[in-house]
Coordinates of C-alpha atoms and ligand atoms in Angstrom, one line a residue:
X1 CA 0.0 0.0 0.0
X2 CA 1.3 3.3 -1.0
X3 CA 2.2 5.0 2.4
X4 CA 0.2 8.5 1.8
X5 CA -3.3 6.0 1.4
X6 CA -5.8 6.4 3.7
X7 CA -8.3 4.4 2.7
X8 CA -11.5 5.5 3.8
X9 CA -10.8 8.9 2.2
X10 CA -10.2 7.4 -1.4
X11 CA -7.9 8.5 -3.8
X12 CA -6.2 12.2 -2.8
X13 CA -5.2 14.0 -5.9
X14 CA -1.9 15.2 -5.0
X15 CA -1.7 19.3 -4.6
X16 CA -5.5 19.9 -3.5
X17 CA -7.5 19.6 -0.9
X18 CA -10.0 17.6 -0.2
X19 CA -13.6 18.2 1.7
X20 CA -15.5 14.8 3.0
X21 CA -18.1 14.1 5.3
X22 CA -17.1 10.6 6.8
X23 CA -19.2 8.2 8.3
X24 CA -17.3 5.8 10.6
X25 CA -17.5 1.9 10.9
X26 CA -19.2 0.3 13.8
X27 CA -22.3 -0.1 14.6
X28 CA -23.2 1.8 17.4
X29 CA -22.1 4.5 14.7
X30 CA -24.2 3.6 12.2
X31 CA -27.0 7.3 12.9
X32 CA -24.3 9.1 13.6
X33 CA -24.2 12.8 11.8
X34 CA -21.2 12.2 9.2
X35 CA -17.9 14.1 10.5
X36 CA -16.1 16.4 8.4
X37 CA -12.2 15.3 6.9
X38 CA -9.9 17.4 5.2
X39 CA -7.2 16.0 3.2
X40 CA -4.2 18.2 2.3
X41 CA -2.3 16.5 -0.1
X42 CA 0.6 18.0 -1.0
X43 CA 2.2 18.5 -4.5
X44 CA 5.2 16.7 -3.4
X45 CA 5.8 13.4 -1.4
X46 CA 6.6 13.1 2.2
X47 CA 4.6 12.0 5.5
X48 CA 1.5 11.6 6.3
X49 CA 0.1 13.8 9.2
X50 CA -3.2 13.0 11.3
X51 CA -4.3 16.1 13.3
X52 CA -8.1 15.9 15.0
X53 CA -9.0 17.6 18.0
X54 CA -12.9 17.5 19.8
X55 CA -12.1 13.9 21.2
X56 CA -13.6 16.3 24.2
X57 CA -16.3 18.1 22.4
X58 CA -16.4 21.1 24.8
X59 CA -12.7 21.8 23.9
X60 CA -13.2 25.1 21.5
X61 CA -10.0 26.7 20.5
X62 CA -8.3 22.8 19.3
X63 CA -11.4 22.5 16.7
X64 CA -11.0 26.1 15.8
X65 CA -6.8 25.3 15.3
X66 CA -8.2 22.3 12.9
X67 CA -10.8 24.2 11.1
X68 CA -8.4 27.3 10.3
X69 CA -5.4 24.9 9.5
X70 CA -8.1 23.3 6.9
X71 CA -8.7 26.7 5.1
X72 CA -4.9 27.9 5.1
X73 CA -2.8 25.1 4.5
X74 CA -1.6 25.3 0.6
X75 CA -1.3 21.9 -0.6
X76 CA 0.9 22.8 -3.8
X77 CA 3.4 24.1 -0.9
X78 CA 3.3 21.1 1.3
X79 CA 5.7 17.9 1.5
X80 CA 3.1 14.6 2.0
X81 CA -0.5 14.7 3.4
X82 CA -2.0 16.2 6.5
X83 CA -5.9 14.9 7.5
X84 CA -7.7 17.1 9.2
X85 CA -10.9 15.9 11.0
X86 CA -12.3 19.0 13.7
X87 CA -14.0 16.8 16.0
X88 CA -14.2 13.1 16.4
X89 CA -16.4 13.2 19.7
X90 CA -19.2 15.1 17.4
X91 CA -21.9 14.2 20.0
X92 CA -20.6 15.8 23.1
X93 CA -19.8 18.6 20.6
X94 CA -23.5 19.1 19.6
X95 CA -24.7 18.9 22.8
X96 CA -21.8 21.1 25.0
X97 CA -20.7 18.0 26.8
X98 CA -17.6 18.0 28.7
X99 CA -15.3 15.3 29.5
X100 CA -17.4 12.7 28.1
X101 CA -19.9 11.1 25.3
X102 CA -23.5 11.7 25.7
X103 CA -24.4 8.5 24.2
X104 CA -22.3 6.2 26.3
X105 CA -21.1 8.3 29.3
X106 CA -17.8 7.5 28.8
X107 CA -14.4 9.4 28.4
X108 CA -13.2 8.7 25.2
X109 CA -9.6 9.4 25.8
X110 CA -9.9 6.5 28.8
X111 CA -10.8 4.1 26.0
X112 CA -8.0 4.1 22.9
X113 CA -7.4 2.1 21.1
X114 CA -11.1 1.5 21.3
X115 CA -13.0 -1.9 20.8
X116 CA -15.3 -2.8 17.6
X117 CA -17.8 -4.7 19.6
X118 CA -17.5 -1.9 22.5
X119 CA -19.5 1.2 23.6
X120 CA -20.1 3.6 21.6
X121 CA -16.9 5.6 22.4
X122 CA -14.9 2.5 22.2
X123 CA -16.2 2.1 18.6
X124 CA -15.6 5.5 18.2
X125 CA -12.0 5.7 19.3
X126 CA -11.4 2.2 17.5
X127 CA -12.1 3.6 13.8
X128 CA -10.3 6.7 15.2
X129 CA -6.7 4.7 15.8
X130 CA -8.0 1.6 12.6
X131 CA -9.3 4.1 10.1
X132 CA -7.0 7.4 10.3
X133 CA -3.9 7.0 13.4
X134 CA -2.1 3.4 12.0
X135 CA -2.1 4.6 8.3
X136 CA 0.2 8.1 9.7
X137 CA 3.4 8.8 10.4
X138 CA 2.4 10.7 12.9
X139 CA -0.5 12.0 15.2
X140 CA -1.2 14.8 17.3
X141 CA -4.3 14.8 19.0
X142 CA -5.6 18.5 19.9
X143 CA -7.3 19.3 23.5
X144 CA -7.8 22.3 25.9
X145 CA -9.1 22.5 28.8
X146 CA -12.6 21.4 29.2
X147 CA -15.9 23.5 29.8
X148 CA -15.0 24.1 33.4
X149 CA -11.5 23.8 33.3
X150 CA -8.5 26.4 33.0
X151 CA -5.0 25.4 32.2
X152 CA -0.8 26.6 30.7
X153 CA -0.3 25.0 27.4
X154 CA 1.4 21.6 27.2
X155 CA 2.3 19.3 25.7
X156 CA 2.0 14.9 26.4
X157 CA 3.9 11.9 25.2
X158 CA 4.8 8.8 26.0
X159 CA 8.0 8.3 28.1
X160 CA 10.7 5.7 26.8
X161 CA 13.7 4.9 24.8
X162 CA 12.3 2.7 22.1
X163 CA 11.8 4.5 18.5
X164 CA 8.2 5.5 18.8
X165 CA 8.7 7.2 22.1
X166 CA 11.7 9.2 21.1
X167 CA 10.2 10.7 17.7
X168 CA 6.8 11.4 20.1
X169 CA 9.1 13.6 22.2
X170 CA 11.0 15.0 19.3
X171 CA 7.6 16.4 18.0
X172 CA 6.1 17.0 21.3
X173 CA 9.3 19.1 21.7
X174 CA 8.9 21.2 18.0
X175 CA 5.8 21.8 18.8
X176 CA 6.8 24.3 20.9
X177 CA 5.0 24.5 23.9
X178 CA 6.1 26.0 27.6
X179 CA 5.7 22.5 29.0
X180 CA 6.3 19.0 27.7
X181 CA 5.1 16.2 30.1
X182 CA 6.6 13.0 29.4
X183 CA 4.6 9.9 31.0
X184 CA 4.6 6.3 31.0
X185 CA 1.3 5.1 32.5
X186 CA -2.1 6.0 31.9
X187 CA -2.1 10.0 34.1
X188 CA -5.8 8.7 34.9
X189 CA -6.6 5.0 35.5
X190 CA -10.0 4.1 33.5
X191 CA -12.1 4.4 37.0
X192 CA -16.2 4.1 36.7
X193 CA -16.2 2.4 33.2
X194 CA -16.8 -1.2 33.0
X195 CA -13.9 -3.8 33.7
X196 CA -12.0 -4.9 31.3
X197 CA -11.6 -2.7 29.2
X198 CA -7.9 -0.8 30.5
X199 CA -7.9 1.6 27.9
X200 CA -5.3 4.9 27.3
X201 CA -5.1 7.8 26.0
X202 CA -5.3 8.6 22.2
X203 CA -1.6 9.3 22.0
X204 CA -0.4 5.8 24.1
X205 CA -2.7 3.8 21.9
X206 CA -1.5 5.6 19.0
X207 CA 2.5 4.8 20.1
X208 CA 1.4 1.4 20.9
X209 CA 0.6 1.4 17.2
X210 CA 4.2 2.4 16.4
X211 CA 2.5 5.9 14.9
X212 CA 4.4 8.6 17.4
X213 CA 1.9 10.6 18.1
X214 CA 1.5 13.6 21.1
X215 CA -1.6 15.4 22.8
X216 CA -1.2 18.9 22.8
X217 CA -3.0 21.4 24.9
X218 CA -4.2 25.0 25.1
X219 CA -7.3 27.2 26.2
X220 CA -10.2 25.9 28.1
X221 CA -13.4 27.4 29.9
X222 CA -15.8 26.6 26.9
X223 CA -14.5 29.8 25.4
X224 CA -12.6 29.9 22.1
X225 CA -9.2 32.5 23.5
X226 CA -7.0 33.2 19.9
X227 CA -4.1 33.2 21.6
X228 CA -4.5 29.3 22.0
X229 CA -6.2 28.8 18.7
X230 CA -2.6 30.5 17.4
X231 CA -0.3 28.1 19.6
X232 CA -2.3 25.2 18.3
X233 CA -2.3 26.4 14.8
X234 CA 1.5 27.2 14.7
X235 CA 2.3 23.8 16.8
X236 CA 0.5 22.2 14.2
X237 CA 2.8 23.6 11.6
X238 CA 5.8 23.3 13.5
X239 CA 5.1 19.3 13.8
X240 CA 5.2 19.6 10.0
X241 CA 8.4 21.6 9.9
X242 CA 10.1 19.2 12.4
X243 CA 8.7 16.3 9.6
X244 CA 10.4 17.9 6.5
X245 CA 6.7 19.0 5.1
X246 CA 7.0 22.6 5.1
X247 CA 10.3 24.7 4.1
X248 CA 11.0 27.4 7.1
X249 CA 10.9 30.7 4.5
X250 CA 7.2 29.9 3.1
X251 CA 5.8 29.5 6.8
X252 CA 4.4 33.3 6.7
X253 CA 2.7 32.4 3.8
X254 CA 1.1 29.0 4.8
X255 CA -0.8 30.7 8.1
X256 CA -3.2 33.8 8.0
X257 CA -5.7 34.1 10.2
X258 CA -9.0 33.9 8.3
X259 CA -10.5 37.2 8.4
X260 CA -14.6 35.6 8.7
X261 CA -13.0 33.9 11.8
X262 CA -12.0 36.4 13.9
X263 CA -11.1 39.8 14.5
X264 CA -8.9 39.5 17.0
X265 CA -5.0 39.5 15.5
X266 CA -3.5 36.2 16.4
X267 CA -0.4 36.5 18.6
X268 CA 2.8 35.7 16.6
X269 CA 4.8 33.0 18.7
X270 CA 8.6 32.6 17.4
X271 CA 9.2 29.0 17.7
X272 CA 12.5 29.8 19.2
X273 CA 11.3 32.1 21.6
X274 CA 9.6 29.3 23.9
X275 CA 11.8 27.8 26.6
X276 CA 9.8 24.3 27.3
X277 CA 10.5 22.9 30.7
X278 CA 10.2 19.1 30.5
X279 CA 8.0 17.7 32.9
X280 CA 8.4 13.6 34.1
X281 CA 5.3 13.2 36.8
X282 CA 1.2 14.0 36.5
X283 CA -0.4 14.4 39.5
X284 CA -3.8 14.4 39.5
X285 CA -5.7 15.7 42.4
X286 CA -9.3 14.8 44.2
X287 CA -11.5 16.0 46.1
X288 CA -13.1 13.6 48.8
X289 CA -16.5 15.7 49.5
X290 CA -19.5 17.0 47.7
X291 CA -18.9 21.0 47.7
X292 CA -17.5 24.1 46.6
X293 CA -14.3 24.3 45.6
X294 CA -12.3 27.9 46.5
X295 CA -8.3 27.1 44.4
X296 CA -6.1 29.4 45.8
X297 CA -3.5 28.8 42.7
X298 CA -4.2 29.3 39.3
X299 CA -2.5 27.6 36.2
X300 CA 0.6 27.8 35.8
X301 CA 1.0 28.6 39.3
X302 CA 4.2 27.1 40.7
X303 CA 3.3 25.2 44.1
X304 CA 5.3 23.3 46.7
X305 CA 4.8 19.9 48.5
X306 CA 2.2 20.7 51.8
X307 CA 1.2 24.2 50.3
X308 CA -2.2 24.5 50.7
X309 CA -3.6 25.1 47.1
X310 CA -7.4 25.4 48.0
X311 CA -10.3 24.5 50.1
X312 CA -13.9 22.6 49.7
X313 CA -16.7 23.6 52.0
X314 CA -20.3 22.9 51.9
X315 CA -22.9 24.9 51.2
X316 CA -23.2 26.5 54.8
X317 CA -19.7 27.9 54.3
X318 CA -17.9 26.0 56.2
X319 CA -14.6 24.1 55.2
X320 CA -14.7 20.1 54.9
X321 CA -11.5 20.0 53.1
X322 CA -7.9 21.6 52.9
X323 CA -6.3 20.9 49.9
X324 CA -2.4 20.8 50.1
X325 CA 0.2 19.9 47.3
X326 CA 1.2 16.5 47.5
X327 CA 4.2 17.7 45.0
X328 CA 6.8 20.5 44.3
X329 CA 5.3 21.1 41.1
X330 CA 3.1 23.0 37.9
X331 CA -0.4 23.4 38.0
X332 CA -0.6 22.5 34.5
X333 CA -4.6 22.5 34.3
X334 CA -7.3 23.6 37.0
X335 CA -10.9 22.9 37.3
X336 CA -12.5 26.8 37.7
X337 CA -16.2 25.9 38.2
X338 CA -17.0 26.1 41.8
X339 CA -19.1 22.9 41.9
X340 CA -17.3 19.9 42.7
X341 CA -18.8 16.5 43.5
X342 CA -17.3 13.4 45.7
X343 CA -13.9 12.2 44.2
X344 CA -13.9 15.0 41.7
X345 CA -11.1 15.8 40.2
X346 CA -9.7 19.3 41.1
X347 CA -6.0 20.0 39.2
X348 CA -3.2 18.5 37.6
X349 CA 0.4 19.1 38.5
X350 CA 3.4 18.8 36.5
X351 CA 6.6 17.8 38.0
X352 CA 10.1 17.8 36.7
Ligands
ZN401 ZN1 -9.4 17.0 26.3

């Protein structure tokens, strides 16, 4: 098989892009509202790129960074193929969902590689990796933070010294990020789905695969901020950079902000001006009561181990919990709606 062939998309005529509405295999999939795909395939040969974002459907500024990269990228100046697809978790994005899928209840990025005879998400996430992730070169996977969720851009890969894991952090690294987080278990263990199924995140499954592959982050709050629609857009293209499919001097050219988009001016960000600080350690923190949640950090707050970082009370106003850092660490993202239930989860902290 020729290497730039995906085959659910057909033939792609090299130098054009292509517009598709895609209806998935499986089952449980078989209603579902067609997604979009956008092929750019490039005059010349070279790798093949798979870019999606909306695996969380309440995650604005990655869809807009995949829509905008669909309208500006010039194929007759591109080396390979890039395939674009805005959102994969289409229900949750219909219907404002965060975290999870309506249909099923279930986080989809707990579930990669996915299962053909699964849930709904696992079908989902299985055509995701079958269909699009194995037939790349490599895979970046676009979030934010989540409708009630703040956070600093970063950037996740898999930890290790085999092949797939060092070209993961090489692009993780070019994509240019203040923070790359390196990790080699699952930073959330599949709690409250069914057994059995141990799934990971898109970018494990997609290493797993042997496609290196990264899940990159910025903006959050169920708002679309242009400054992170900008760092996801220009990550995307330095991935492509780093890959050989773009030539440095026709970047300025490639990238304009769409003018029905937005008015705002996207913020220019020199690759070489961001220092990333390489992170090793996730730690995800919980709340144990029902409550309100008060943070006293925000992201990108540095913290310190036994700081306390916030409180929970109830709803006479009194405190049931103190919340101290477990960690000498980043608070990379930070959930900002008050309302927190019983094991919720509050922040994440990044540690070198
Ligand atoms: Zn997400």
């Amino acid at each position: 098989m020729h290497p730039s062939t995906i085959p659910i998309l057909g033939e792609l005529t090299p130098g054009t892009t292509g517009r598709r509405l895609i209806k998935l295999p499986g089952a449980a999939l078989a209603n579902d509202e067609p997604r979009p795909v956008i092929s750019i395939a490039g005059a010349k040969p070279g790798p093949v790129l798979f870019v999606n974002a909306g695996v969380h459907g309440g995650e604005y500024p990655p869809v807009e960074a995949v829509i905008r990269l669909g309208k500006t990228l010039d194929p007759k100046k591109i080396s390979g193929t890039v395939i674009l697809m805005p959102v994969l978790n289409l229900p949750a994005f219909r219907t404002r969902t965060p975290f999870v899928c309506p249909i099923d209840n279930v986080n989809p990025n707990r579930v990669f590689p996915g299962d053909p005879r699964g849930s709904y998400s696992e079908q989902m996430t299985h055509a995701c990796i079958n269909e699009f992730v194995v037939h790349a070169d490599a895979y970046v996977d676009l979030h934010g933070g989540d409708i009630p969720e703040a956070l600093v851009p970063f950037v996740i890969c898999r930890a290790g010294n085999d092949e797939v894991a060092k070209k993961s952090k090489a692009i993780a690294m070019a994509f240019g990020l203040p923070y790359v987080l390196t990790v080699s278990k699952p930073v959330q263990p599949s709690k409250g789905h069914r057994a059995g199924v141990g799934g990971l995140s898109s970018y494990a499954a997609a290493a797993d695969k042997g496609t290196p592959a990264i899940l990159a982050e910025a903006g959050g709050a169920g708002q679309m901020q242009e400054e992170a629609v900008s760092l996801l857009v220009n990550g995307v293209v330095n991935v492509m950079r780093h890959l050989g499919m773009i030539e440095d001097a026709k970047f300025e050219s490639h990238i304009a902000n769409p003018e029905t988009n937005s008015k705002a001016k996207p913020k220019k960000t020199a690759r070489s001006a961001v220092a990333t600080t390489v992170l090793t350690k996730f730690d995800w923190l919980y709340t144990k009561s029902t409550g309100v949640w008060y943070p006293k950090v925000a992201q990108g707050d540095a913290v310190s181990e036994g700081e306390q970082i916030g409180t929970v009370g109830d709803l006479f106003g009194d405190t049931l919990e103190e919340i101290a850092s477990p960690v000498n660490g980043v608070v990379l993202f930070l959930t900002i709606s008050p309302s927190v239930l019983e094991n919720g989860l509050l922040m994440g902290i990044g540690v070198e």
